[in-house]
Amino acid sequence: GNSVTQMEGPVTLSEEAFLTINCTYTATGYPSLFWYVQYPGEGLQLLLKATKADDKGSNKGFEATYRKETTSFHLEKGSVQVSDSAVYFCALSGGGYQKVTFGTGTKLQVIP
Amino acid sequence: DAGVIQSPRHEVTEMGQEVTLRCKPISGHDYLFWYRQTMMRGLELLIYFNNNVPIDDSGMPEDRFSAKMPNASFSTLKIQPSEPRDSAVYFCASRQSIMPGSEQYFGPGTRLTVT
């Protein structure tokens, strides 16, 4: 079946540092890939997505590239802010009904 | 649109009591999902509906859990009887279609505490 593996947290960075959160996946066919973000006390919300190989999703300074050859979708941001502190979930959808499989989440804490 | 609406936002109940969680999906969305989030198990898909019909309930933990969707704008998740291990945040999400890349929209969640 489909699965998503992402780096364990928590990740603690200083403001303006470079962020990478690794995500790899296992899936049959050609899944769509997502990053969702969850701020404290809220539900998940879509951060970015990519639907085919070599696509780059981007939003709010975050980027991730769909790498089929390495089955990866790593999240990056060049300069994090305190307001980026949240839990980040990598996810994929595929198969019948495009069922979504989520990773375990990575907590990011950015300190001033 | 107001987004996915869940009620109540917080629920505290005693073991053995019945709990009902409610969800109103975004209008026009054909798919509705119920998730449970805990520190130990992360985010788990419990059940999902398409056009009010349950499609996959394999994630429902046991017979104490049941979910209904009587119409396109309302769904309930019921736990009867509740147990302390049911304490978690329960999310409802909706989705417009199953086109590749279609987004799931999550509600704010219901934090359930069973004492």
PDB file of C-alpha atoms in Angstrom:
ATOM      1  CA  GLY A   1       0.000   0.000   0.000  1.00  0.00           C
ATOM      2  CA  ASN A   2       0.893   3.672  -0.093  1.00  0.00           C
ATOM      3  CA  SER A   3       3.035   5.148   2.645  1.00  0.00           C
ATOM      4  CA  VAL A   4       4.793   8.402   3.526  1.00  0.00           C
ATOM      5  CA  THR A   5       7.910   8.740   5.653  1.00  0.00           C
ATOM      6  CA  GLN A   6       9.034  12.106   6.943  1.00  0.00           C
ATOM      7  CA  MET A   7      11.824  13.164   9.234  1.00  0.00           C
ATOM      8  CA  GLU A   8      11.060  13.129  12.905  1.00  0.00           C
ATOM      9  CA  GLY A   9      10.969  16.308  14.878  1.00  0.00           C
ATOM     10  CA  PRO A  10      10.994  18.485  16.620  1.00  0.00           C
ATOM     11  CA  VAL A  11      13.154  20.711  14.465  1.00  0.00           C
ATOM     12  CA  THR A  12      14.376  23.867  16.170  1.00  0.00           C
ATOM     13  CA  LEU A  13      15.834  26.688  14.079  1.00  0.00           C
ATOM     14  CA  SER A  14      16.811  30.272  14.605  1.00  0.00           C
ATOM     15  CA  GLU A  15      14.945  32.940  12.694  1.00  0.00           C
ATOM     16  CA  GLU A  16      16.261  33.400   9.106  1.00  0.00           C
ATOM     17  CA  ALA A  17      17.805  29.910   9.032  1.00  0.00           C
ATOM     18  CA  PHE A  18      17.355  27.543   6.078  1.00  0.00           C
ATOM     19  CA  LEU A  19      14.745  24.818   6.492  1.00  0.00           C
ATOM     20  CA  THR A  20      14.623  21.346   5.002  1.00  0.00           C
ATOM     21  CA  ILE A  21      12.091  18.713   6.044  1.00  0.00           C
ATOM     22  CA  ASN A  22      12.631  15.410   4.284  1.00  0.00           C
ATOM     23  CA  CYS A  23       9.772  13.350   2.894  1.00  0.00           C
ATOM     24  CA  THR A  24       9.880  10.123   0.920  1.00  0.00           C
ATOM     25  CA  TYR A  25       7.000   8.031  -0.289  1.00  0.00           C
ATOM     26  CA  THR A  26       6.015   4.595  -1.547  1.00  0.00           C
ATOM     27  CA  ALA A  27       3.143   4.360  -3.986  1.00  0.00           C
ATOM     28  CA  THR A  28       1.983   2.595  -7.088  1.00  0.00           C
ATOM     29  CA  GLY A  29       1.236   4.619 -10.157  1.00  0.00           C
ATOM     30  CA  TYR A  30       1.549   8.387 -10.186  1.00  0.00           C
ATOM     31  CA  PRO A  31       0.395   9.922  -6.924  1.00  0.00           C
ATOM     32  CA  SER A  32      -0.148  13.602  -6.203  1.00  0.00           C
ATOM     33  CA  LEU A  33       2.018  14.985  -3.398  1.00  0.00           C
ATOM     34  CA  PHE A  34       1.161  17.577  -0.772  1.00  0.00           C
ATOM     35  CA  TRP A  35       2.490  19.483   2.200  1.00  0.00           C
ATOM     36  CA  TYR A  36      -0.073  20.468   4.796  1.00  0.00           C
ATOM     37  CA  VAL A  37       0.601  22.727   7.792  1.00  0.00           C
ATOM     38  CA  GLN A  38      -1.115  22.692  11.172  1.00  0.00           C
ATOM     39  CA  TYR A  39      -0.857  25.715  13.449  1.00  0.00           C
ATOM     40  CA  PRO A  40      -1.564  25.255  17.172  1.00  0.00           C
ATOM     41  CA  GLY A  41      -5.229  24.656  17.895  1.00  0.00           C
ATOM     42  CA  GLU A  42      -6.211  24.520  14.234  1.00  0.00           C
ATOM     43  CA  GLY A  43      -6.943  21.984  11.529  1.00  0.00           C
ATOM     44  CA  LEU A  44      -4.572  21.132   8.715  1.00  0.00           C
ATOM     45  CA  GLN A  45      -4.396  23.448   5.724  1.00  0.00           C
ATOM     46  CA  LEU A  46      -2.796  22.948   2.357  1.00  0.00           C
ATOM     47  CA  LEU A  47       0.605  24.605   1.990  1.00  0.00           C
ATOM     48  CA  LEU A  48       1.596  23.405  -1.480  1.00  0.00           C
ATOM     49  CA  LYS A  49       1.185  20.525  -3.892  1.00  0.00           C
ATOM     50  CA  ALA A  50       2.569  18.877  -7.022  1.00  0.00           C
ATOM     51  CA  THR A  51       0.718  16.494  -9.293  1.00  0.00           C
ATOM     52  CA  LYS A  52       3.400  15.123 -11.608  1.00  0.00           C
ATOM     53  CA  ALA A  53       7.092  14.360 -11.729  1.00  0.00           C
ATOM     54  CA  ASP A  54       9.443  17.382 -11.718  1.00  0.00           C
ATOM     55  CA  ASP A  55       6.628  19.753 -10.751  1.00  0.00           C
ATOM     56  CA  LYS A  56       7.573  22.304  -8.119  1.00  0.00           C
ATOM     57  CA  GLY A  57       4.954  23.416  -5.626  1.00  0.00           C
ATOM     58  CA  SER A  58       5.488  26.751  -3.887  1.00  0.00           C
ATOM     59  CA  ASN A  59       3.665  29.008  -1.452  1.00  0.00           C
ATOM     60  CA  LYS A  60       4.625  31.587   1.204  1.00  0.00           C
ATOM     61  CA  GLY A  61       8.340  31.075   0.475  1.00  0.00           C
ATOM     62  CA  PHE A  62       8.132  27.296   0.862  1.00  0.00           C
ATOM     63  CA  GLU A  63       9.020  25.002  -2.027  1.00  0.00           C
ATOM     64  CA  ALA A  64       9.027  21.278  -2.775  1.00  0.00           C
ATOM     65  CA  THR A  65       9.858  19.397  -5.979  1.00  0.00           C
ATOM     66  CA  TYR A  66       8.281  16.090  -6.992  1.00  0.00           C
ATOM     67  CA  ARG A  67      11.242  13.754  -7.573  1.00  0.00           C
ATOM     68  CA  LYS A  68      10.037  10.469  -8.986  1.00  0.00           C
ATOM     69  CA  GLU A  69      13.517   8.991  -9.339  1.00  0.00           C
ATOM     70  CA  THR A  70      14.163   9.339  -5.602  1.00  0.00           C
ATOM     71  CA  THR A  71      10.478   9.137  -4.557  1.00  0.00           C
ATOM     72  CA  SER A  72      10.913  12.304  -2.530  1.00  0.00           C
ATOM     73  CA  PHE A  73       9.139  15.605  -1.907  1.00  0.00           C
ATOM     74  CA  HIS A  74      11.361  17.551   0.480  1.00  0.00           C
ATOM     75  CA  LEU A  75      10.076  20.834   1.895  1.00  0.00           C
ATOM     76  CA  GLU A  76      12.440  23.824   1.861  1.00  0.00           C
ATOM     77  CA  LYS A  77      12.394  27.468   2.854  1.00  0.00           C
ATOM     78  CA  GLY A  78      15.307  29.833   2.554  1.00  0.00           C
ATOM     79  CA  SER A  79      14.641  31.969   5.630  1.00  0.00           C
ATOM     80  CA  VAL A  80      12.200  30.864   8.315  1.00  0.00           C
ATOM     81  CA  GLN A  81      10.246  33.181  10.565  1.00  0.00           C
ATOM     82  CA  VAL A  82       8.842  32.706  14.052  1.00  0.00           C
ATOM     83  CA  SER A  83       5.382  32.626  12.470  1.00  0.00           C
ATOM     84  CA  ASP A  84       6.371  29.435  10.578  1.00  0.00           C
ATOM     85  CA  SER A  85       6.355  27.488  13.839  1.00  0.00           C
ATOM     86  CA  ALA A  86       3.845  24.692  13.246  1.00  0.00           C
ATOM     87  CA  VAL A  87       3.554  20.986  12.443  1.00  0.00           C
ATOM     88  CA  TYR A  88       4.165  20.067   8.799  1.00  0.00           C
ATOM     89  CA  PHE A  89       2.624  16.971   7.209  1.00  0.00           C
ATOM     90  CA  CYS A  90       3.736  15.370   3.972  1.00  0.00           C
ATOM     91  CA  ALA A  91       0.954  13.506   2.172  1.00  0.00           C
ATOM     92  CA  LEU A  92       0.126  11.724  -1.055  1.00  0.00           C
ATOM     93  CA  SER A  93      -3.072  10.823  -2.835  1.00  0.00           C
ATOM     94  CA  GLY A  94      -3.551   8.067  -5.334  1.00  0.00           C
ATOM     95  CA  GLY A  95      -5.502   5.001  -6.310  1.00  0.00           C
ATOM     96  CA  GLY A  96      -9.236   4.671  -6.199  1.00  0.00           C
ATOM     97  CA  TYR A  97     -10.953   7.718  -4.717  1.00  0.00           C
ATOM     98  CA  GLN A  98      -7.514   9.391  -4.519  1.00  0.00           C
ATOM     99  CA  LYS A  99      -7.288   8.371  -0.869  1.00  0.00           C
ATOM    100  CA  VAL A 100      -4.877  10.582   1.076  1.00  0.00           C
ATOM    101  CA  THR A 101      -2.060   9.059   3.113  1.00  0.00           C
ATOM    102  CA  PHE A 102      -0.406  11.370   5.647  1.00  0.00           C
ATOM    103  CA  GLY A 103       3.041  11.210   7.199  1.00  0.00           C
ATOM    104  CA  THR A 104       3.465  11.447  10.949  1.00  0.00           C
ATOM    105  CA  GLY A 105       4.155  15.174  10.948  1.00  0.00           C
ATOM    106  CA  THR A 106       7.259  17.204  11.802  1.00  0.00           C
ATOM    107  CA  LYS A 107       7.079  19.903  14.414  1.00  0.00           C
ATOM    108  CA  LEU A 108       9.045  23.044  13.589  1.00  0.00           C
ATOM    109  CA  GLN A 109       9.934  25.593  16.225  1.00  0.00           C
ATOM    110  CA  VAL A 110      11.571  28.847  15.144  1.00  0.00           C
ATOM    111  CA  ILE A 111      13.185  30.916  17.860  1.00  0.00           C
ATOM    112  CA  PRO A 112      13.955  34.643  17.592  1.00  0.00           C
TER     113      PRO A 112
ATOM    114  CA  ASP B   1     -17.767  30.119   2.298  1.00  0.00           C
ATOM    115  CA  ALA B   2     -17.310  29.602   6.037  1.00  0.00           C
ATOM    116  CA  GLY B   3     -15.193  26.517   5.573  1.00  0.00           C
ATOM    117  CA  VAL B   4     -15.770  23.202   7.294  1.00  0.00           C
ATOM    118  CA  ILE B   5     -17.667  23.720  10.536  1.00  0.00           C
ATOM    119  CA  GLN B   6     -17.374  21.401  13.514  1.00  0.00           C
ATOM    120  CA  SER B   7     -19.166  21.396  16.825  1.00  0.00           C
ATOM    121  CA  PRO B   8     -18.563  21.341  19.659  1.00  0.00           C
ATOM    122  CA  ARG B   9     -14.976  22.616  19.718  1.00  0.00           C
ATOM    123  CA  HIS B  10     -14.370  21.026  23.098  1.00  0.00           C
ATOM    124  CA  GLU B  11     -16.161  18.157  24.778  1.00  0.00           C
ATOM    125  CA  VAL B  12     -15.511  16.732  28.232  1.00  0.00           C
ATOM    126  CA  THR B  13     -17.475  13.688  29.237  1.00  0.00           C
ATOM    127  CA  GLU B  14     -17.360  10.795  31.644  1.00  0.00           C
ATOM    128  CA  MET B  15     -16.545   7.256  30.676  1.00  0.00           C
ATOM    129  CA  GLY B  16     -19.627   5.376  29.499  1.00  0.00           C
ATOM    130  CA  GLN B  17     -21.451   8.416  28.181  1.00  0.00           C
ATOM    131  CA  GLU B  18     -22.513   8.866  24.571  1.00  0.00           C
ATOM    132  CA  VAL B  19     -20.671  11.511  22.566  1.00  0.00           C
ATOM    133  CA  THR B  20     -21.832  13.016  19.287  1.00  0.00           C
ATOM    134  CA  LEU B  21     -19.554  15.144  17.129  1.00  0.00           C
ATOM    135  CA  ARG B  22     -20.979  17.200  14.297  1.00  0.00           C
ATOM    136  CA  CYS B  23     -19.676  18.423  10.967  1.00  0.00           C
ATOM    137  CA  LYS B  24     -20.914  20.665   8.184  1.00  0.00           C
ATOM    138  CA  PRO B  25     -18.809  20.317   5.027  1.00  0.00           C
ATOM    139  CA  ILE B  26     -18.194  23.017   2.468  1.00  0.00           C
ATOM    140  CA  SER B  27     -21.152  23.359   0.151  1.00  0.00           C
ATOM    141  CA  GLY B  28     -20.643  21.499  -3.121  1.00  0.00           C
ATOM    142  CA  HIS B  29     -18.034  19.129  -1.758  1.00  0.00           C
ATOM    143  CA  ASP B  30     -18.928  15.514  -2.540  1.00  0.00           C
ATOM    144  CA  TYR B  31     -16.491  13.860  -0.136  1.00  0.00           C
ATOM    145  CA  LEU B  32     -16.393  13.982   3.648  1.00  0.00           C
ATOM    146  CA  PHE B  33     -13.748  12.500   5.914  1.00  0.00           C
ATOM    147  CA  TRP B  34     -13.467  11.901   9.659  1.00  0.00           C
ATOM    148  CA  TYR B  35      -9.975  11.765  11.214  1.00  0.00           C
ATOM    149  CA  ARG B  36      -8.660  11.258  14.717  1.00  0.00           C
ATOM    150  CA  GLN B  37      -5.385  12.795  15.907  1.00  0.00           C
ATOM    151  CA  THR B  38      -3.411  11.693  18.953  1.00  0.00           C
ATOM    152  CA  MET B  39       0.190  12.094  19.993  1.00  0.00           C
ATOM    153  CA  MET B  40       0.742   8.352  19.978  1.00  0.00           C
ATOM    154  CA  ARG B  41      -0.922   7.414  16.683  1.00  0.00           C
ATOM    155  CA  GLY B  42      -0.780  10.641  14.708  1.00  0.00           C
ATOM    156  CA  LEU B  43      -3.531  11.360  12.177  1.00  0.00           C
ATOM    157  CA  GLU B  44      -5.813   8.395  11.459  1.00  0.00           C
ATOM    158  CA  LEU B  45      -8.545   8.218   8.833  1.00  0.00           C
ATOM    159  CA  LEU B  46     -11.667   6.772  10.431  1.00  0.00           C
ATOM    160  CA  ILE B  47     -14.237   6.830   7.627  1.00  0.00           C
ATOM    161  CA  TYR B  48     -15.117   8.691   4.468  1.00  0.00           C
ATOM    162  CA  PHE B  49     -18.286   9.344   2.494  1.00  0.00           C
ATOM    163  CA  ASN B  50     -19.018  10.064  -1.147  1.00  0.00           C
ATOM    164  CA  ASN B  51     -22.365  11.698  -1.886  1.00  0.00           C
ATOM    165  CA  ASN B  52     -23.527  10.798   1.643  1.00  0.00           C
ATOM    166  CA  VAL B  53     -22.682   7.093   1.215  1.00  0.00           C
ATOM    167  CA  PRO B  54     -19.960   5.539   3.408  1.00  0.00           C
ATOM    168  CA  ILE B  55     -17.185   4.281   1.136  1.00  0.00           C
ATOM    169  CA  ASP B  56     -14.522   3.043   3.536  1.00  0.00           C
ATOM    170  CA  ASP B  57     -14.990   2.576   7.280  1.00  0.00           C
ATOM    171  CA  SER B  58     -11.998   0.298   7.806  1.00  0.00           C
ATOM    172  CA  GLY B  59     -10.405   2.871  10.093  1.00  0.00           C
ATOM    173  CA  MET B  60     -13.243   2.896  12.594  1.00  0.00           C
ATOM    174  CA  PRO B  61     -11.616   1.436  15.706  1.00  0.00           C
ATOM    175  CA  GLU B  62     -14.518  -0.651  16.969  1.00  0.00           C
ATOM    176  CA  ASP B  63     -18.274  -1.009  17.115  1.00  0.00           C
ATOM    177  CA  ARG B  64     -18.544   1.753  19.688  1.00  0.00           C
ATOM    178  CA  PHE B  65     -17.893   4.208  16.846  1.00  0.00           C
ATOM    179  CA  SER B  66     -20.500   5.007  14.217  1.00  0.00           C
ATOM    180  CA  ALA B  67     -20.830   7.728  11.589  1.00  0.00           C
ATOM    181  CA  LYS B  68     -23.731   8.963   9.527  1.00  0.00           C
ATOM    182  CA  MET B  69     -24.305  11.467   6.779  1.00  0.00           C
ATOM    183  CA  PRO B  70     -28.062  11.981   6.421  1.00  0.00           C
ATOM    184  CA  ASN B  71     -27.655  14.738   3.837  1.00  0.00           C
ATOM    185  CA  ALA B  72     -25.002  16.625   1.902  1.00  0.00           C
ATOM    186  CA  SER B  73     -24.581  19.306   4.557  1.00  0.00           C
ATOM    187  CA  PHE B  74     -24.345  17.329   7.778  1.00  0.00           C
ATOM    188  CA  SER B  75     -22.476  14.413   9.292  1.00  0.00           C
ATOM    189  CA  THR B  76     -22.129  12.976  12.784  1.00  0.00           C
ATOM    190  CA  LEU B  77     -19.569  10.780  14.488  1.00  0.00           C
ATOM    191  CA  LYS B  78     -20.929   9.015  17.547  1.00  0.00           C
ATOM    192  CA  ILE B  79     -19.095   7.145  20.274  1.00  0.00           C
ATOM    193  CA  GLN B  80     -21.208   4.988  22.558  1.00  0.00           C
ATOM    194  CA  PRO B  81     -20.083   4.182  25.194  1.00  0.00           C
ATOM    195  CA  SER B  82     -17.044   6.451  25.389  1.00  0.00           C
ATOM    196  CA  GLU B  83     -13.790   5.375  27.023  1.00  0.00           C
ATOM    197  CA  PRO B  84     -10.743   7.369  28.225  1.00  0.00           C
ATOM    198  CA  ARG B  85      -8.662   6.023  25.316  1.00  0.00           C
ATOM    199  CA  ASP B  86     -11.030   7.816  22.924  1.00  0.00           C
ATOM    200  CA  SER B  87      -9.603  11.139  24.102  1.00  0.00           C
ATOM    201  CA  ALA B  88      -8.221  12.848  21.004  1.00  0.00           C
ATOM    202  CA  VAL B  89      -8.842  15.651  18.546  1.00  0.00           C
ATOM    203  CA  TYR B  90     -11.368  14.647  15.894  1.00  0.00           C
ATOM    204  CA  PHE B  91     -11.234  16.402  12.541  1.00  0.00           C
ATOM    205  CA  CYS B  92     -13.752  16.529   9.772  1.00  0.00           C
ATOM    206  CA  ALA B  93     -12.570  17.355   6.256  1.00  0.00           C
ATOM    207  CA  SER B  94     -14.296  17.776   2.918  1.00  0.00           C
ATOM    208  CA  ARG B  95     -13.151  17.635  -0.675  1.00  0.00           C
ATOM    209  CA  GLN B  96     -14.822  18.698  -3.883  1.00  0.00           C
ATOM    210  CA  SER B  97     -13.739  15.842  -6.137  1.00  0.00           C
ATOM    211  CA  ILE B  98     -11.267  13.020  -6.598  1.00  0.00           C
ATOM    212  CA  MET B  99      -9.378  14.703  -9.386  1.00  0.00           C
ATOM    213  CA  PRO B 100      -5.620  14.283  -8.842  1.00  0.00           C
ATOM    214  CA  GLY B 101      -4.322  17.099  -6.705  1.00  0.00           C
ATOM    215  CA  SER B 102      -7.686  18.086  -5.261  1.00  0.00           C
ATOM    216  CA  GLU B 103      -7.339  19.567  -1.804  1.00  0.00           C
ATOM    217  CA  GLN B 104      -8.889  18.436   1.447  1.00  0.00           C
ATOM    218  CA  TYR B 105     -10.249  21.224   3.638  1.00  0.00           C
ATOM    219  CA  PHE B 106     -10.122  20.552   7.354  1.00  0.00           C
ATOM    220  CA  GLY B 107     -12.347  21.855  10.091  1.00  0.00           C
ATOM    221  CA  PRO B 108     -10.918  23.264  13.333  1.00  0.00           C
ATOM    222  CA  GLY B 109     -11.428  19.972  15.161  1.00  0.00           C
ATOM    223  CA  THR B 110     -13.243  18.820  18.287  1.00  0.00           C
ATOM    224  CA  ARG B 111     -11.039  18.151  21.303  1.00  0.00           C
ATOM    225  CA  LEU B 112     -12.623  15.247  23.188  1.00  0.00           C
ATOM    226  CA  THR B 113     -11.645  14.400  26.749  1.00  0.00           C
ATOM    227  CA  VAL B 114     -13.143  11.314  28.352  1.00  0.00           C
ATOM    228  CA  THR B 115     -12.551  11.065  32.103  1.00  0.00           C
TER     229      THR B 115
END
